[in-house]
Short mmCIF file of C-alpha atoms in Angstrom, two decimals:
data_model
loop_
_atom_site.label_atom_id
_atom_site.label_comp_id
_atom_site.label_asym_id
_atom_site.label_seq_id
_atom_site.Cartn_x
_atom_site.Cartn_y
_atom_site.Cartn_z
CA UNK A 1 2.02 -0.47 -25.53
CA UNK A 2 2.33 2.14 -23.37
CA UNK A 3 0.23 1.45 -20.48
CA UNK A 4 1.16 -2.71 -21.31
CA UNK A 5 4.98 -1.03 -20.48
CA UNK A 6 3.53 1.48 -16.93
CA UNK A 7 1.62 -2.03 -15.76
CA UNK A 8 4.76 -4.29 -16.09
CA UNK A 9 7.08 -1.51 -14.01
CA UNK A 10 4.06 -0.86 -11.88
CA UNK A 11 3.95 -4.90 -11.18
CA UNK A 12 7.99 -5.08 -10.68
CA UNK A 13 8.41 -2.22 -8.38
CA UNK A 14 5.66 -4.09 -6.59
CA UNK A 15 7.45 -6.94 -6.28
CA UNK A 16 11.08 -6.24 -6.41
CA UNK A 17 11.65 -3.27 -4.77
CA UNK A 18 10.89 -1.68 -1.10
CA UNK A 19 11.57 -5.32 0.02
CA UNK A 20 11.82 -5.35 3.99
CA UNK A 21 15.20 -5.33 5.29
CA UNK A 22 15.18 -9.54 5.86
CA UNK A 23 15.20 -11.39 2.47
CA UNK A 24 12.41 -13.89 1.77
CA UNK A 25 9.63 -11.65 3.06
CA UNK A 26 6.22 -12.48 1.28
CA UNK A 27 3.54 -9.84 1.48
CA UNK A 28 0.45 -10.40 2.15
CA UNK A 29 -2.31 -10.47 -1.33
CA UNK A 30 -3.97 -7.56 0.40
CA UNK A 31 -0.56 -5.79 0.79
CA UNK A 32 -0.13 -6.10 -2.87
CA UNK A 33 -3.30 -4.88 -3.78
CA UNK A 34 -3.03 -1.89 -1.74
CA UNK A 35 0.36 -1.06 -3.32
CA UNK A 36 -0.94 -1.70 -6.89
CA UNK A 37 -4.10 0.29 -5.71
CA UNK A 38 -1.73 3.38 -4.71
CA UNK A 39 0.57 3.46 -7.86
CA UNK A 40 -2.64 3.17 -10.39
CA UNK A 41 -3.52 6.73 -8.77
CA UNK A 42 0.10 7.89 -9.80
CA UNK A 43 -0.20 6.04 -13.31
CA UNK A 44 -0.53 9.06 -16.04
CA UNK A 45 -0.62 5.92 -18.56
CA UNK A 46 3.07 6.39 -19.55
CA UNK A 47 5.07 6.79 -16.25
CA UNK A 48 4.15 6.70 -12.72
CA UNK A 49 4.66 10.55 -11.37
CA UNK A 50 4.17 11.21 -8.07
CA UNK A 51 2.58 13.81 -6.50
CA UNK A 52 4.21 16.46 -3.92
CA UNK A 53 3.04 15.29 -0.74
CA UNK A 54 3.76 11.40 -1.50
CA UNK A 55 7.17 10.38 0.69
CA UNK A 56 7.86 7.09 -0.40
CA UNK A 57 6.17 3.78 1.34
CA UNK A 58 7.90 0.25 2.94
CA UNK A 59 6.37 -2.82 4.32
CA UNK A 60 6.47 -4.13 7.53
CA UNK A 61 8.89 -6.99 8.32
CA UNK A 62 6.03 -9.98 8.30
CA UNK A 63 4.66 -8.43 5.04
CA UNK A 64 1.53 -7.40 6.41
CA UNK A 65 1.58 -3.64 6.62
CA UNK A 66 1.62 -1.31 4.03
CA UNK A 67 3.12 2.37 5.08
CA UNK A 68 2.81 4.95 2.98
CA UNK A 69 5.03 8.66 4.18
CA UNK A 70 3.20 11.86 3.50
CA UNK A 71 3.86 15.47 3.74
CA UNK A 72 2.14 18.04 5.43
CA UNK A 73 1.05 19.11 2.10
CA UNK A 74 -1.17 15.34 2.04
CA UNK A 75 -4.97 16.13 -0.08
CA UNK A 76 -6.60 13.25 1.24
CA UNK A 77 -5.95 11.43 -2.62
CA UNK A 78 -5.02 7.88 -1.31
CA UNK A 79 -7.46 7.76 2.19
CA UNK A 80 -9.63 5.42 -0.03
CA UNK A 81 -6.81 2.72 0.71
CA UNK A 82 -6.98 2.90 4.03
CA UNK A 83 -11.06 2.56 3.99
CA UNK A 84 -10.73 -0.46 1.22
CA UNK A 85 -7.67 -2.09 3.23
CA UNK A 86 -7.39 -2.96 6.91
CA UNK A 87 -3.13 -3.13 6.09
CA UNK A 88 -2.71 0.46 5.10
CA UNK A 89 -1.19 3.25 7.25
CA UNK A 90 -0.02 6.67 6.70
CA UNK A 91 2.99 8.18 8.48
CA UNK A 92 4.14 11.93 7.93
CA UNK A 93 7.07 12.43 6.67
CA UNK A 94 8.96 15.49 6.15
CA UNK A 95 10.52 15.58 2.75
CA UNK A 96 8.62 14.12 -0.06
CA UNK A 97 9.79 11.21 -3.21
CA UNK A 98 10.19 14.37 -5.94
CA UNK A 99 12.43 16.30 -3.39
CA UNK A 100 14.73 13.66 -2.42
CA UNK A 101 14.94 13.16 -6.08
CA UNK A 102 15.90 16.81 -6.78
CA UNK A 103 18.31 16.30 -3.97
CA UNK A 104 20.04 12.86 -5.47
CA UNK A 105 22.08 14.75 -7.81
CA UNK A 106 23.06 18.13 -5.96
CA UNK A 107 24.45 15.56 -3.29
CA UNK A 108 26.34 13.94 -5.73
CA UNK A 109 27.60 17.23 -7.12
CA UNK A 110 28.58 18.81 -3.71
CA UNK A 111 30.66 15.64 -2.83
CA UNK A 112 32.48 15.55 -6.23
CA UNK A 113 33.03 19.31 -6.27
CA UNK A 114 33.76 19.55 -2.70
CA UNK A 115 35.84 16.10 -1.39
CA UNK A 116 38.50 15.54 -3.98
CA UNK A 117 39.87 12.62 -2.34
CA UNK A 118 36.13 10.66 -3.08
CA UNK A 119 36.76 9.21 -6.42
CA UNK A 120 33.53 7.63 -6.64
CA UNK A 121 30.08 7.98 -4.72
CA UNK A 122 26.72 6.59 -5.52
CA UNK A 123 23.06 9.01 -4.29
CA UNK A 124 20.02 7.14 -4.02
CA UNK A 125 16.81 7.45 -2.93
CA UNK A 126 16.34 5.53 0.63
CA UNK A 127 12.44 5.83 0.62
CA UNK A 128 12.35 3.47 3.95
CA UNK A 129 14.10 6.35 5.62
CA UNK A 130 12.93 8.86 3.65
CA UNK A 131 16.28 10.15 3.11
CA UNK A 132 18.92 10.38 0.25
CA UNK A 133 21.93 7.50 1.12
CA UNK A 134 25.11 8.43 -0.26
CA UNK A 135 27.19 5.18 -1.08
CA UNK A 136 30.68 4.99 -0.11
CA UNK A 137 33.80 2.85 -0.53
CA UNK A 138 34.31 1.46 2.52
CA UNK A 139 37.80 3.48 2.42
CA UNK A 140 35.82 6.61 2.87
CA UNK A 141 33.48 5.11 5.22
CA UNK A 142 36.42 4.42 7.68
CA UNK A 143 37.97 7.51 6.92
CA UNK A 144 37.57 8.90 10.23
CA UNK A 145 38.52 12.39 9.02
CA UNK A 146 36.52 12.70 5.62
CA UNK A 147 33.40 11.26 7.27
CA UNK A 148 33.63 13.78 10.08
CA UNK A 149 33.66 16.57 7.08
CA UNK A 150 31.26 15.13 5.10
CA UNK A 151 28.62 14.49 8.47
CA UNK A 152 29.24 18.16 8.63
CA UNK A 153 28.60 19.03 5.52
CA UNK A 154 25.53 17.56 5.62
CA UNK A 155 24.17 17.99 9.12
CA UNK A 156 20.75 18.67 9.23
CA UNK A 157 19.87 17.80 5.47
CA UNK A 158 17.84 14.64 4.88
CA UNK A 159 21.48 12.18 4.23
CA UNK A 160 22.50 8.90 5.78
CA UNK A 161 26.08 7.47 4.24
CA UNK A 162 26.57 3.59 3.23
CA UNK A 163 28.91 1.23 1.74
CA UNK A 164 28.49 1.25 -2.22
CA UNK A 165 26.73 -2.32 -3.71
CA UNK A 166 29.04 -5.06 -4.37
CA UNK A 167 28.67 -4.77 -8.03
CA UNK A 168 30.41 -1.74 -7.99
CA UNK A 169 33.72 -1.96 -9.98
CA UNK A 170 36.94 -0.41 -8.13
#
């Protein structure tokens, strides 16, 4: 059940998420399979978990192109993709996926315990940017003086801002 549970959120991440920034991209079949290839190495058979040096990955805007960040810290693990697959690249990336997760909720934390007038913000991981976006109220985001603070809060730390998702009650 387990690994019938790690193959369905394998498949859906694989199809629903890292979409290119234009809706109605298709990827290519050997796109998939390179993607599906990749997250089978990070498959323990009850969870994906990825390793250090693994950034996050996006697609190219015709669906043709699989990228795939690394860190410095990169063991060679995945170059059998590029040698099966003409559509894989690697790009190095600075801060790796379990980072920017650690990061998710100390940015989160700092804002709350730091920016009292910010009743609400979102952190998520932006792995096309390899960055953490915090998610704003639009409010804030045109808050000339509070985003000035917050830009310096965070300057030089992997952080871009945005508006919050529409589904986001007030």
């Amino acid at each position: 059940m387990k690994r019938i549970i790690a193959f369905l959120l394998t498949t859906s991440v694989l199809f629903c998420t890292g979409c290119s920034k234009k809706s109605g991209n298709r990827r290519t079949e050997e796109v998939i399979s390179a993607g599906y290839d990749m997250y089978r190495v990070f498959d323990t058979g009850s969870s994906i978990v990825y390793p250090d040096y693994y950034g996050g990955r996006f697609f190219s805007e015709d669906g043709k192109k699989l990228f795939i960040y690394v860190t410095s810290a990169y063991d060679s693990e995945l170059d059998f993709l590029t040698e099966k697959y003409d559509c894989v690249e690697f790009i190095e990336v600075e801060h790796g996926m379990n980072e920017l997760e650690s990061l998710l909720y100390q940015y989160k934390a700092e804002i709350e315990n730091s920016f009292s007038e910010i009743d609400y913000v979102q952190t998520v991981t932006d792995e096309d940017n390899n960055c953490i976006t915090v998610q704003l109220h639009s409010e804030i985001l045109e808050n000339d003086d509070i985003m000035d603070r917050l830009r310096d809060h965070f300057k030089g730390r992997p952080v871009k801002f945005g508006h919050l998702p529409y589904s986001v009650a007030l």
